[in-house]
Amino acid sequence: MHPLDAWRVGAEPFYQEVGAEVALFEAAYARRLPLLLKGPTGCGKTRFVEYMAWRLGRPLVTVACNDDLSANDLVGRWLLDADGTRWQDGPLTLAARYGAICYLDEIVEARADTAVVIHPLTDTRRMLPVGARNEIVRAHPDFALAVSYNPGADAREMKTSTRQRFCALAFDYPAREAEAAIVARESGIAPERAAQIVGLGIRTRRLQGQGLDEGASTRMLVQAATLVAQGVALGDACRMALLDPLTDDPATRQALEGALDAAL
Amino acid sequence: MHPLDAWRVGAEPFYQEVGAEVALFEAAYARRLPLLLKGPTGCGKTRFVEYMAWRLGRPLVTVACNDDLSANDLVGRWLLDADGTRWQDGPLTLAARYGAICYLDEIVEARADTAVVIHPLTDTRRMLPVGARNEIVRAHPDFALAVSYNPGADAREMKTSTRQRFCALAFDYPAREAEAAIVARESGIAPERAAQIVGLGIRTRRLQGQGLDEGASTRMLVQAATLVAQGVALGDACRMALLDPLTDDPATRQALEGALDAAL
Amino acid sequence: MHPLDAWRVGAEPFYQEVGAEVALFEAAYARRLPLLLKGPTGCGKTRFVEYMAWRLGRPLVTVACNDDLSANDLVGRWLLDADGTRWQDGPLTLAARYGAICYLDEIVEARADTAVVIHPLTDTRRMLPVGARNEIVRAHPDFALAVSYNPGADAREMKTSTRQRFCALAFDYPAREAEAAIVARESGIAPERAAQIVGLGIRTRRLQGQGLDEGASTRMLVQAATLVAQGVALGDACRMALLDPLTDDPATRQALEGALDAAL
Amino acid sequence: MHPLDAWRVGAEPFYQEVGAEVALFEAAYARRLPLLLKGPTGCGKTRFVEYMAWRLGRPLVTVACNDDLSANDLVGRWLLDADGTRWQDGPLTLAARYGAICYLDEIVEARADTAVVIHPLTDTRRMLPVGARNEIVRAHPDFALAVSYNPGADAREMKTSTRQRFCALAFDYPAREAEAAIVARESGIAPERAAQIVGLGIRTRRLQGQGLDEGASTRMLVQAATLVAQGVALGDACRMALLDPLTDDPATRQALEGALDAAL
Amino acid sequence: MHPLDAWRVGAEPFYQEVGAEVALFEAAYARRLPLLLKGPTGCGKTRFVEYMAWRLGRPLVTVACNDDLSANDLVGRWLLDADGTRWQDGPLTLAARYGAICYLDEIVEARADTAVVIHPLTDTRRMLPVGARNEIVRAHPDFALAVSYNPGADAREMKTSTRQRFCALAFDYPAREAEAAIVARESGIAPERAAQIVGLGIRTRRLQGQGLDEGASTRMLVQAATLVAQGVALGDACRMALLDPLTDDPATRQALEGALDAAL
Amino acid sequence: MHPLDAWRVGAEPFYQEVGAEVALFEAAYARRLPLLLKGPTGCGKTRFVEYMAWRLGRPLVTVACNDDLSANDLVGRWLLDADGTRWQDGPLTLAARYGAICYLDEIVEARADTAVVIHPLTDTRRMLPVGARNEIVRAHPDFALAVSYNPGADAREMKTSTRQRFCALAFDYPAREAEAAIVARESGIAPERAAQIVGLGIRTRRLQGQGLDEGASTRMLVQAATLVAQGVALGDACRMALLDPLTDDPATRQALEGALDAAL
């Protein structure tokens, strides 16, 4: 079995293009420029990367970054075996060695060394020093790196010396009609009900900074619509999928109920 | 033995429905939407999940989250064996691989990486990358995720990028009569004495924010009633099960004694 | 050998009942309600638990909690053996599996995960998930949990979600005559000298909050009396066992000398 | 295979000399004086070191420093093998033992012990105590040490006792014409378009301290030019490679758009 | 070989009694009461414990506490052996199991768990639960515990719940003549020169709180005298052994020079 | 091979005595008094210790202390071997066991436990308890301890209880003529040019506290002279070896340029 078989994207993921992002991703990939996807929670960054990996026919190695993710988690480590120690590539090494697209989701959440470990892979050297075994992995010609980042929600900022290594694509929620089409298509409900849910979602986004860190994501709207498709009443579905997850604060909850009344 | 046998809920747990939560949980489970249960300490969230697992005939893998719980504790680790290392699934992997409901109790208490590790399981990918062995676990069709959270007591907040992945059900203490029925049923004492204890419990909840972080939970009322059933005098039982656990502050203790006098 | 043999309480510990605590402990144990013992340093909480374990004929597994005590220290861990890894139950698992009373002394001193790991053992589930080996330990019918806590001296507070799981018994120093009897009995000195030492102890307790965090405990009075029984002059014994341990501050030491003059 | 074979610089790296840095590096290397390269992100420090290693015919062992890099990562560690433990040199030991140039990129990002471990290698002793195996490695005659540091962007400062061990070369962005030549050569676009992109880059650098931590690096200009070479429109390429990576702040983004209008 | 052989005190240590501390230590040891030695740096606490261990004919297990000393360092740990793991007693367990005096020097410097681990050894239980192997070590009849503490210099305080378990002996510098005798005896210089050095030492102690944390200890005076005995001029010896070690602050150094002029 | 062979000082190190430090070191070593060397960066403390070790014919075990250096790094640890675990002495144990001078460079940079672990080696006990194997190492008669400390640059202070165990020698930069002689001798340049460089060095030291933490060390002056000897122009050499390493601050750099103009 090829080491990247498990990481292939099986079926074509549904992705609704918003602007020219498909062509720009392809241009960056053609020159193997590292790519930074910026945008709010649940607006489709991860889906877009999956779609591009499928479109380009490359395996996709995704890593959800977090505060405990160290460079070793990305690069690899020695495992103890019956015959002594055995080396196991981490996901970044795997992608670099065999030629996948490596996607580091929410990269600023990772520990400081994670950002630094990707540096030699993101310039003309295209190499990954694997200190623990004194090996230098030269990146496979197909290898490319993509990372995501949510400027509004992430408390930390990317280091300048890391940022400056990337080309960037900025994402936002789709326009009203496009979003309604996505919600209807993914949940299977009627377009007019999808439009109602999207209307509520847009109202919640106006509360950003006034009680909410972020408004409802497209993903949340799809979940509300999915509950409706399952037979839950529209108001109950919106409360369960949008209002209750968005806030614990009574006053903000009140404002969201107002938005619900106005939208449905 | 099936790997999930130990996690089956044996007998039907007693659960008194308060609103439409049973139907809403079933709707969410039908579409495998991840679910967030919000509410105060001891109001029955954990019991509800047990009941639903029993009702749906699914094993329930419960993890009590805490500050030292890392992603590896959830996902699994390599153990050293006579023949080298042997992989052991963590509870989340176990649930995802074989199809249980995984319940992460008090999820915000866990370390940051715990929240992130569940992300790929909570969207359409429904997969769990097991970095330590370069495996991608595709979730079993029966797998679903539920988490709990106490907005009043938990110092930390859920990350927006995690919250927005969940549908939510808000819980509160049952209404007076319903709570008295629960207390009587679980302890075996007479309804009128149960009502007295519930009356005291409701008075303690009015002290929330005035010396108490939270008032007495339903669970505490049941414990007071249980002491009464065991032969302890009503006042002694309430002091032991309600007043002394609730506070160490003399003034607040005084106020609670006043509530005791008024209620019994 | 039975795994709990080492934890049996050999001879009857001397314990002088102060109120109804023996009956209340028995009532709580009869229903296996978890118990919280609150009170100042050295007032007899640990001795009381030992006495109750002896009286109830149950082994007692005591854990002195501290800042480095993790959940794994309580639950157990894998040890490396000639034939690979071997599991070793921690004290909590040992008590739950075979039916001892488990006593967590100064529980708030433990790390956050310690408090959480006991949650599933303290409600109707009475189970302990042992994550490291994917085992669920169902508590032995004889198992019960007791914890202690010193509201005056412990800087940290118990989490509400933990506190609300316990019935509580509040302890204080014994009344003057009872305390003198205890001091005389435990040290073997004459009652009138014991009374003098107790008088000094009571005076030191009045300095609490005025230079002292806590006054002299009953245990300290017993140690002063023991030195007297060993032939040390009364004043020297009180300085060595009470005054010098209680404070390093010259002014407070001066006040304690005044109390010594007044009491002896 | 020679242990340093993997670290040889294969082809001559393109490097455009700005001042007398090549001769000064050669003078320092001739006497094996340790060298500190100071300057902003992406101005060519790493490329310069690669070029010098190639020119001097020495292998180059590069370490990207980070917050989790400990002295042991540099010096080496014991690995468990079928026959017990086996020592593995870290990159610093490897370079010192066999005679490479060791380049510690962004040295202040490393943990405190990293800076100290290089001290005995940077004075007349030229030795590296390898504590873990009680070995003293005497540096190979060809060994030399170079480190880099970005005074503008690095939050931490180098310890005086470390700094004073180094000779220093200060780097800055190339002059306008030189930079345009570099951009044209590396991307393959026409000189006049390269000049436009460099003009925009220079404008962004004037915003340093007024919304930007640093302006666009030469590397970023090359990436913009590369996208143009790949067929992306000039404005889109500059937005993707310069504007969007440089800032998330709307006002600063606005100012950058103004610079874009003025420059293209 | 007996496990405590290495810990026996070979020859009689020189100790000059200051008050009744020998008899009081003996009384406490006779009843195995735990003992706290309080006093400034270098006033002879450690020497006193060594002397008492020699006098009582007991081995002395000394542990210099520090910030990294954990409970496991005191209690013991599993070592990996050819036949699997092998248990090794820590110094506290060793002393408790076989009957030594265990002396924890500067106990407040240890991590929090160190203080707690000694609790069950310091009351009537006289036991040490060794959690890592589920063993309870009952203390040998000869076992006793002594700890030291410097109230003036230690930034941290002992926890009340630990302090109250100890009898205490307060130490201070010896009186002038006694100190001169000690200095003369330990260094071999003439009494009048020893008196001069002691005079300087007493002057430095008056600067405590006025530039010095503590004045010169008896140990420092002995070191100055030792240099004199080795042929160093009196002034040089005092500068090297007293003034330069005591301060780096020029003004305080100046004041010490004044004290030197006045004393010699 | 003798375990200390690797640590012998081969050839006589060049050391220019400034005061009576050679005789004072010899007196302290004759009585094995522990020695503290105080003084600024690069003034020759390390070289002095090397010279004294050579002069006294003793091996020198040097440890560059740092924030990650723990007591175990000094004392030793168990390594896993084909036949189980094997003990490896750390550098301090090695020096104590076989009789070297142990030199802890920049001791305050080490973790707190490092300071404490040397205590029993620095008084009349002259022993090192090796807790991990329950061994007490009695120091070899030739063993002595020296430590260094930079009062001006080290942010941390030595603990009083550690300081008071040492005799101290204060170091400073050599006088102008002596320093010029050292610079000329070590670099091979003409005395008058060495004098010019020393003149510049002295001017930089006047900027201490006015932009510089410390002025140029003697070592830096030697490096500037070495570049001159290699053919670099005097001004360029001073910029590269003195000005650029000393500061990143433009204003201070300007002041240093002024000093350069005045001195050359």
XYZ file of C-alpha atoms in Angstrom, chain E:
264
model
C 25.850 -4.871 53.626
C 23.084 -3.220 55.593
C 21.165 -0.755 53.441
C 21.925 2.083 55.861
C 25.671 1.453 56.233
C 26.578 4.235 53.820
C 24.579 6.686 55.896
C 26.307 6.127 59.259
C 28.173 9.098 60.718
C 31.757 7.884 60.997
C 33.601 10.043 63.506
C 32.140 12.274 66.200
C 31.350 15.609 64.541
C 32.528 18.646 66.479
C 29.486 20.419 67.917
C 29.500 23.140 70.575
C 26.224 23.141 72.444
C 24.620 26.579 72.781
C 21.623 25.889 75.050
C 19.670 22.807 76.019
C 19.209 21.638 72.429
C 20.899 18.275 72.969
C 18.560 17.250 75.763
C 15.489 18.552 73.949
C 16.412 16.681 70.785
C 16.861 13.542 72.850
C 13.477 13.974 74.508
C 11.766 14.457 71.146
C 13.600 11.469 69.678
C 12.663 9.299 72.650
C 9.016 9.806 71.705
C 9.810 9.979 67.997
C 8.256 13.434 67.702
C 9.155 15.090 64.380
C 11.521 18.011 64.828
C 11.883 21.332 63.020
C 15.194 23.205 63.283
C 14.785 26.932 62.560
C 17.583 29.434 62.108
C 19.838 31.457 59.812
C 22.249 30.137 57.183
C 25.414 28.495 58.441
C 24.627 28.641 62.166
C 25.152 24.919 62.666
C 21.779 23.223 62.187
C 23.105 20.549 59.858
C 26.146 19.938 62.057
C 23.858 19.582 65.079
C 21.764 16.915 63.381
C 24.904 15.035 62.405
C 26.134 15.241 65.975
C 22.839 13.988 67.374
C 22.724 11.091 64.909
C 26.235 10.129 65.991
C 25.341 10.526 69.673
C 22.184 8.431 69.334
C 23.999 5.860 67.213
C 21.530 6.125 64.364
C 22.271 6.409 60.625
C 21.459 9.805 59.168
C 19.818 10.107 55.753
C 20.135 13.726 54.643
C 18.240 15.214 51.695
C 19.012 18.730 50.471
C 15.580 19.865 49.338
C 15.117 21.943 46.222
C 12.530 23.138 43.802
C 12.779 20.074 41.605
C 12.578 17.532 44.390
C 9.350 15.638 43.998
C 7.644 13.126 46.228
C 8.943 10.353 44.006
C 12.519 11.439 44.640
C 11.881 10.858 48.339
C 9.729 7.754 48.147
C 11.346 5.764 45.351
C 10.795 4.674 41.795
C 10.807 1.739 39.423
C 14.007 1.152 37.511
C 14.152 -0.847 34.325
C 16.208 -3.994 34.681
C 17.173 -7.004 32.573
C 14.269 -8.840 34.203
C 11.788 -5.968 33.955
C 11.326 -3.274 36.509
C 13.045 -3.192 39.888
C 11.932 -1.022 42.761
C 14.372 1.329 44.394
C 13.550 2.929 47.722
C 14.027 6.663 47.905
C 15.887 8.132 50.885
C 12.746 8.711 52.954
C 11.496 5.175 52.419
C 14.950 3.824 53.160
C 15.070 5.696 56.453
C 11.542 4.715 57.404
C 11.935 1.065 56.473
C 15.266 0.400 58.171
C 15.273 2.925 60.993
C 17.411 5.986 60.277
C 16.954 9.622 61.205
C 15.805 11.338 58.016
C 16.837 14.975 57.734
C 15.176 17.141 55.090
C 17.351 20.233 54.790
C 15.527 23.424 53.751
C 12.238 21.626 53.395
C 10.271 24.616 52.110
C 12.425 24.623 48.994
C 10.907 21.321 47.931
C 7.846 21.003 45.752
C 4.488 20.993 47.436
C 4.095 17.242 47.365
C 7.218 16.682 49.436
C 5.675 18.300 52.467
C 2.508 16.253 52.101
C 4.233 12.917 51.645
C 5.701 13.104 55.138
C 2.346 13.697 56.833
C 1.425 10.062 57.543
C 4.926 9.526 58.968
C 4.552 12.385 61.432
C 1.471 11.360 63.350
C 0.536 8.243 65.263
C 0.113 6.287 62.053
C 3.882 6.380 61.416
C 3.386 4.908 57.983
C 4.432 5.785 54.452
C 2.075 4.797 51.644
C 4.215 3.952 48.624
C 1.604 4.491 45.963
C 3.723 3.346 43.052
C 3.784 -0.219 44.372
C 0.665 -0.205 46.561
C 2.777 -0.823 49.619
C 2.398 0.668 53.062
C 5.730 0.991 54.833
C 5.281 0.979 58.592
C 8.087 3.058 60.069
C 10.884 1.198 61.844
C 10.856 1.885 65.632
C 14.143 3.818 65.313
C 12.920 6.078 62.517
C 12.532 9.782 63.231
C 12.170 12.835 61.068
C 13.942 16.188 61.311
C 13.629 19.122 58.947
C 15.286 22.530 58.738
C 14.005 25.916 57.744
C 15.456 29.415 57.575
C 12.656 31.886 58.399
C 14.768 34.895 57.435
C 15.973 33.759 54.041
C 13.378 31.362 52.682
C 10.923 33.174 50.500
C 8.288 30.530 50.962
C 6.560 29.617 54.169
C 5.772 26.173 55.473
C 2.142 25.172 55.134
C 0.308 25.368 58.438
C -0.863 21.786 58.096
C 2.786 20.710 57.855
C 4.218 23.016 60.531
C 1.727 21.917 63.115
C 3.112 18.387 62.933
C 6.508 19.409 64.309
C 8.167 20.354 67.556
C 10.637 23.142 66.898
C 14.089 24.230 68.084
C 15.177 27.778 67.245
C 18.877 28.293 66.452
C 20.941 31.463 66.259
C 24.613 32.378 65.925
C 26.617 31.448 69.070
C 27.516 34.169 71.566
C 30.730 36.096 70.802
C 33.103 34.106 72.983
C 31.610 30.751 72.029
C 31.805 31.655 68.368
C 35.438 32.740 68.685
C 36.237 29.416 70.339
C 34.572 27.556 67.502
C 36.420 29.584 64.872
C 39.754 29.048 66.578
C 39.174 25.350 67.049
C 38.010 24.644 63.506
C 40.679 26.686 61.743
C 43.627 26.290 64.110
C 44.420 30.029 64.324
C 45.160 31.895 67.527
C 42.186 32.863 69.746
C 42.842 36.602 69.507
C 42.780 36.557 65.717
C 39.649 34.427 65.805
C 38.104 37.051 68.085
C 38.949 39.764 65.548
C 37.229 37.814 62.767
C 34.209 37.169 64.970
C 34.081 40.895 65.760
C 33.919 41.623 62.038
C 31.265 38.955 61.596
C 29.083 40.520 64.293
C 29.420 43.913 62.593
C 28.221 42.442 59.294
C 25.156 41.041 61.028
C 24.190 44.569 62.048
C 23.908 45.361 58.334
C 21.170 42.786 57.937
C 18.192 44.531 56.390
C 20.457 47.430 55.432
C 21.889 45.979 52.251
C 22.464 42.416 53.430
C 19.870 39.656 53.568
C 21.915 37.998 56.257
C 25.222 38.762 57.966
C 28.229 36.478 57.866
C 27.539 32.974 59.150
C 29.780 31.141 61.564
C 30.820 28.985 58.633
C 32.086 32.049 56.751
C 34.126 33.151 59.768
C 35.720 29.715 59.900
C 36.594 29.964 56.209
C 38.235 33.368 56.734
C 40.233 31.941 59.624
C 41.188 28.938 57.507
C 42.662 31.221 54.847
C 44.633 32.999 57.563
C 45.911 29.648 58.803
C 46.964 28.962 55.217
C 49.086 32.115 55.209
C 46.763 34.691 53.656
C 46.910 38.151 55.266
C 44.058 38.822 57.677
C 42.509 41.621 55.599
C 42.761 39.690 52.350
C 41.296 36.619 53.982
C 38.334 38.604 55.324
C 37.737 40.259 51.965
C 37.859 36.912 50.168
C 35.853 34.876 52.684
C 33.453 37.517 54.020
C 33.161 40.789 52.097
C 33.193 39.607 48.474
C 30.808 36.702 49.019
C 28.372 38.828 51.034
C 27.487 41.475 48.467
C 27.843 42.727 44.887
C 26.453 46.164 45.712
C 29.167 48.870 45.777
C 27.586 50.864 48.616
C 27.136 47.827 50.828
C 30.661 46.696 49.946
C 31.854 50.133 51.119
C 30.012 49.737 54.413
C 31.604 46.320 54.857
C 35.053 47.818 54.268
C 34.273 50.257 57.096
C 33.349 47.343 59.307
C 36.613 45.664 58.335
C 38.632 48.743 59.273
C 36.885 49.008 62.608
C 37.213 45.328 63.458
C 40.795 44.437 62.551
